Short mmCIF file of C-alpha atoms in Angstrom, two decimals:
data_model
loop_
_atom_site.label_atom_id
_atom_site.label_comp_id
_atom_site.label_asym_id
_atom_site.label_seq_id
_atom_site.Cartn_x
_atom_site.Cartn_y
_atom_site.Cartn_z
CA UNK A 1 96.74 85.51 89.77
CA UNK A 2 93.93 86.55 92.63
CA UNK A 3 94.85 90.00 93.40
CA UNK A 4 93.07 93.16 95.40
CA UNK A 5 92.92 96.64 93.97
CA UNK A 6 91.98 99.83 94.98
CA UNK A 7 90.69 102.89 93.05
CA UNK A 8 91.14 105.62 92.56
CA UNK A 9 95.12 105.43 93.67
CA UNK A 10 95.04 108.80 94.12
CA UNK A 11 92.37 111.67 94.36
CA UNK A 12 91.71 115.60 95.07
CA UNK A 13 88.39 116.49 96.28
CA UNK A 14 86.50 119.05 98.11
CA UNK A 15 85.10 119.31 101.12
CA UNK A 16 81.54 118.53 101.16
CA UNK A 17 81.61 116.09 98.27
CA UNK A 18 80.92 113.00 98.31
CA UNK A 19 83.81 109.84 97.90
CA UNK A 20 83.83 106.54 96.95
CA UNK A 21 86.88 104.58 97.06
CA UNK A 22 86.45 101.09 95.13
CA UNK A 23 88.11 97.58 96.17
CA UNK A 24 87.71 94.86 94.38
CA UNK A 25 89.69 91.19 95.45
CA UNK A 26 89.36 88.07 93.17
CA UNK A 27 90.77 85.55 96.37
CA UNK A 28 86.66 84.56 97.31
CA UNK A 29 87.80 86.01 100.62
CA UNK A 30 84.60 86.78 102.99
CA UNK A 31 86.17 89.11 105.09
CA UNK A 32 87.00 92.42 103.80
CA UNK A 33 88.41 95.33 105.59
CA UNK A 34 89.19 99.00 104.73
CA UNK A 35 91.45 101.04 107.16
CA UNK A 36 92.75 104.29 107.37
CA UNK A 37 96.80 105.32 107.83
CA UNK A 38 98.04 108.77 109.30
CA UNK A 39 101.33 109.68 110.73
CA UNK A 40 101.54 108.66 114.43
CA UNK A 41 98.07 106.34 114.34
CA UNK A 42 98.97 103.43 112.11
CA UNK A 43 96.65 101.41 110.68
CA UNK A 44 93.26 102.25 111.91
CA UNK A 45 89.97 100.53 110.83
CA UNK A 46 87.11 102.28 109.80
CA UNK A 47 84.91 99.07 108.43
CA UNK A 48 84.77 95.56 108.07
CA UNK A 49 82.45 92.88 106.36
CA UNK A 50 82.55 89.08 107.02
CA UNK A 51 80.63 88.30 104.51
CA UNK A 52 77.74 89.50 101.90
CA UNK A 53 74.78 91.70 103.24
CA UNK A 54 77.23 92.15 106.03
CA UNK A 55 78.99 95.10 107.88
CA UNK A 56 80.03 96.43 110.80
CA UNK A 57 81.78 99.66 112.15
CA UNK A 58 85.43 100.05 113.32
CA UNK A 59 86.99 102.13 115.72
CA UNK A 60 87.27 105.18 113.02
CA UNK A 61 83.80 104.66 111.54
CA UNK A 62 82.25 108.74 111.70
CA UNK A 63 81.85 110.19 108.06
CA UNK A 64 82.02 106.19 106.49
CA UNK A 65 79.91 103.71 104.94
CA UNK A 66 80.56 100.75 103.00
CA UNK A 67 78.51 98.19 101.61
CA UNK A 68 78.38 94.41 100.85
CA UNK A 69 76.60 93.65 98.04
CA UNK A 70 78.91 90.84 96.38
CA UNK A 71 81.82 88.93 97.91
CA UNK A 72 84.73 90.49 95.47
CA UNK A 73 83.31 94.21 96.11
CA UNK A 74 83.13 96.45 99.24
CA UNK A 75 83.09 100.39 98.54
CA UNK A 76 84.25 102.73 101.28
CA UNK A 77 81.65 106.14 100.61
CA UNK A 78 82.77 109.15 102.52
CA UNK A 79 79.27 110.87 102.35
CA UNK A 80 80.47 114.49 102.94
CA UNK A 81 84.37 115.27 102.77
CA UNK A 82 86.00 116.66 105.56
CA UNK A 83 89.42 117.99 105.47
CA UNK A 84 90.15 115.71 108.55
CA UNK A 85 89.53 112.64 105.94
CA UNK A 86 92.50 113.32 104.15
CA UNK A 87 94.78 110.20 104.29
CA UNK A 88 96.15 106.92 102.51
CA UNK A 89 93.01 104.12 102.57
CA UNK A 90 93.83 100.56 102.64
CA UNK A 91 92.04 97.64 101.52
CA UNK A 92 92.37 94.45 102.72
CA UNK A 93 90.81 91.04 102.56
CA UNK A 94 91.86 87.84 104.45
CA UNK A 95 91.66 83.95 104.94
CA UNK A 96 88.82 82.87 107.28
CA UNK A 97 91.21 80.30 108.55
CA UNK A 98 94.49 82.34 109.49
CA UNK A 99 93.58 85.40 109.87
CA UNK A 100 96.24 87.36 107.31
CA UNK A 101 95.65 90.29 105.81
CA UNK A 102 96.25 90.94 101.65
CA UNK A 103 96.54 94.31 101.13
CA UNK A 104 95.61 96.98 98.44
CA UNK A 105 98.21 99.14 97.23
CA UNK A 106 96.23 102.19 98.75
CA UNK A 107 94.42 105.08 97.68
CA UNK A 108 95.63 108.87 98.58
CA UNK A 109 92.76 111.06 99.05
CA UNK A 110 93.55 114.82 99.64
CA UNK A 111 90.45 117.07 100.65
CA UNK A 112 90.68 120.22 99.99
CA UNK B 1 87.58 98.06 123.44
CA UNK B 2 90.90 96.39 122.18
CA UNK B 3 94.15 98.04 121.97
CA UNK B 4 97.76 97.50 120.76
CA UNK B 5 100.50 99.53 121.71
CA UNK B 6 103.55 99.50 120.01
CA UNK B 7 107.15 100.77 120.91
CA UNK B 8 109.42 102.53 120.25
CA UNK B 9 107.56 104.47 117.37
CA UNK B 10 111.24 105.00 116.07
CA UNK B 11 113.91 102.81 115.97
CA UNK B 12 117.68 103.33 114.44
CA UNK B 13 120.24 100.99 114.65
CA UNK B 14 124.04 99.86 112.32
CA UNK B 15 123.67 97.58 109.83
CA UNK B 16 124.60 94.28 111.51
CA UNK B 17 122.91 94.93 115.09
CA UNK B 18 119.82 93.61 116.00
CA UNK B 19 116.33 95.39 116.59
CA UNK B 20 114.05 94.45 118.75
CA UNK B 21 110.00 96.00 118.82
CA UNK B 22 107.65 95.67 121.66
CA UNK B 23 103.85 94.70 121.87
CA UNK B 24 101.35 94.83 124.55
CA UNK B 25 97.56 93.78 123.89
CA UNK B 26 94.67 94.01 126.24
CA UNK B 27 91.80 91.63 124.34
CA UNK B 28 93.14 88.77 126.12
CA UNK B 29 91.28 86.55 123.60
CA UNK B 30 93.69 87.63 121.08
CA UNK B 31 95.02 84.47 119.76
CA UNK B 32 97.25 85.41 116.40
CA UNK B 33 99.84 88.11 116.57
CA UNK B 34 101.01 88.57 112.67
CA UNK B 35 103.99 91.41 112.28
CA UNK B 36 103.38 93.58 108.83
CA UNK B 37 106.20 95.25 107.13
CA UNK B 38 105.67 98.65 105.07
CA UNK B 39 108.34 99.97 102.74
CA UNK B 40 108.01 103.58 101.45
CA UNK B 41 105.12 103.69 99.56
CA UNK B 42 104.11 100.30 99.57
CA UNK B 43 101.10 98.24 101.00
CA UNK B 44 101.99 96.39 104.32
CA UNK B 45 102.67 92.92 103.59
CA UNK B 46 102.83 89.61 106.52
CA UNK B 47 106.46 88.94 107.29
CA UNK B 48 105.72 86.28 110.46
CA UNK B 49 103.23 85.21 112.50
CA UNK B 50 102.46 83.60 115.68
CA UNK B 51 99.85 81.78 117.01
CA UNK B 52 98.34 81.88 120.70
CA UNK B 53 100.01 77.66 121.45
CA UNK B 54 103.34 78.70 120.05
CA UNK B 55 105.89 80.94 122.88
CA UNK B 56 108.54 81.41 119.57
CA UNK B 57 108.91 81.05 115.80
CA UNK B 58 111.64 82.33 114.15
CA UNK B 59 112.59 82.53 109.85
CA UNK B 60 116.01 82.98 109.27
CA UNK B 61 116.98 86.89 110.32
CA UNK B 62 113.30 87.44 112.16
CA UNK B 63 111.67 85.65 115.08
CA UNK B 64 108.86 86.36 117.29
CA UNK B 65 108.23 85.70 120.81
CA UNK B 66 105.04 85.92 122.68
CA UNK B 67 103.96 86.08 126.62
CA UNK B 68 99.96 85.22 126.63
CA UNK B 69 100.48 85.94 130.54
CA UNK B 70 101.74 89.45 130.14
CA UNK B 71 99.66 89.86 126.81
CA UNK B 72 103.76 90.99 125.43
CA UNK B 73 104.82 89.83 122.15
CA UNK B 74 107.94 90.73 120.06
CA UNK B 75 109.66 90.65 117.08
CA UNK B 76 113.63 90.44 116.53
CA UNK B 77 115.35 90.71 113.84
CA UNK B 78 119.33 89.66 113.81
CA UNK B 79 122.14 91.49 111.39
CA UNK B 80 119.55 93.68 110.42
CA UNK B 81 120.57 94.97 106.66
CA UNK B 82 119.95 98.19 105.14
CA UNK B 83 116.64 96.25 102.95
CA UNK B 84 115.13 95.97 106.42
CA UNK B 85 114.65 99.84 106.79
CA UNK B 86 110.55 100.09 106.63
CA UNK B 87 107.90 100.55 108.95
CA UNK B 88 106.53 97.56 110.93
CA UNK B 89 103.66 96.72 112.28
CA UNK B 90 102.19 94.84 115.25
CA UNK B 91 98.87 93.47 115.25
CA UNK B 92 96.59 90.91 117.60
CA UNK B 93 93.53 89.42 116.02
CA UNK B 94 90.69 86.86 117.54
CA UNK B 95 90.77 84.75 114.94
CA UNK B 96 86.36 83.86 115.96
CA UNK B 97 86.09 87.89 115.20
CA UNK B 98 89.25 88.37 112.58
CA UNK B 99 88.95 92.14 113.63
CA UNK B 100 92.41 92.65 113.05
CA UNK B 101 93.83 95.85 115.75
CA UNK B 102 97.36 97.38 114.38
CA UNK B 103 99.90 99.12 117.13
CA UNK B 104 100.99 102.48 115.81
CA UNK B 105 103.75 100.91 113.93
CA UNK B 106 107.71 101.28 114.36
CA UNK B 107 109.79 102.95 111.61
CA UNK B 108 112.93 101.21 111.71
CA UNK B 109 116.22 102.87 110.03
CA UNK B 110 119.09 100.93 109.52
CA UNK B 111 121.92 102.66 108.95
CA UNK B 112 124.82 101.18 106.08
#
């Protein structure tokens, strides 16, 4: 079955380091997303990519970069932890046509 | 840029009353409003959707309704059961962009 994952699920770093956070989706979906979730904000988006050789910043972009060298791959790099980057990421990937979102199951990332 | 409020952030309400959450968008090219559901530690996950033509849809317990004039949409759900405790989600996309913009999300308790 097509599926998106995420890894790491979970990590500890330090601030300073440097992140990456894979996602990988076998649908053939062009458009790829990865969003951030904190108490009392939601879901907020910090890139998206229609398509390969493509990206674009969201509202939450500062401290992230991603890149779009395939169509099943799009790596969120948090070039220098901060302590305010602590959060759950999502993943998500959808259907040119309707517009719905599939999900990863997350990743936790704690900076310490 | 665009923006989704959502309200109330907290809802809690007896098993067998209904729940109702409240949308506002300002992109007014928005023109598909899907409603996410997130249980505790899950990914969010499409529960019903709505399309800019279309003022109602409903599926079984949960409906949607949407004012394009007021840029209002809302979801319902009827004899709400304890299952449907979870966060939810609002969210308005242009499906030429598919840049999708989440409200702050609703945590909804239903009480046995």
């Amino acid at each position: 079955d097509a599926e998106i994952t995420q890894s790491p699920r979970h990590k500890i770093t330090e601030t300073g380091r440097q992140v990456t956070l894979a996602c990988h989706q076998t649908w053939n979906h062009n458009n790829m997303f990865w969003y951030r979730q904190d108490l009392g904000h939601g879901l907020r988006l910090i890139h998206y990519s229609y398509g390969v050789q493509d990206t674009n910043k969201g509202e939450v972009s500062d401290g992230y970069s991603v890149s779009r060298s395939n169509t099943e791959d799009l790596p969120l790099t948090l070039e220098s932890a901060a302590s305010s980057q602590t959060s759950v990421y999502f993943c998500a990937s959808s259907v040119e046509n309707t517009g719905e979102l599939f999900f990863g199951e997350g990743s936790r990332l704690t900076v310490l | 840029g665009e923006n989704v409020e959502q309200h109330p952030s907290t809802l809690s309400v007896q098993e067998g009353d209904s729940a109702v959450i409240k949308c506002t968008y300002s992109d007014s090219a928005s023109n598909y409003f899907p409603w996410y559901k997130q249980e505790l530690g899950k990914r969010p996950q499409l529960i019903i959707d709505i399309r800019s033509n279309v003022g109602e849809k409903k599926d079984q317990r949960i409906a949607v309704t949407l004012n394009k004039t007021a840029k209002h949409f809302s979801l319902h759900i009827t004899e709400t059961q304890p299952e449907d405790s979870a966060v939810y989600f609002c969210a308005a996309i242009n499906t030429g962009g598919f840049k999708t913009i989440f409200g702050a999300g609703t945590r909804l308790f239903v009480k046995a």
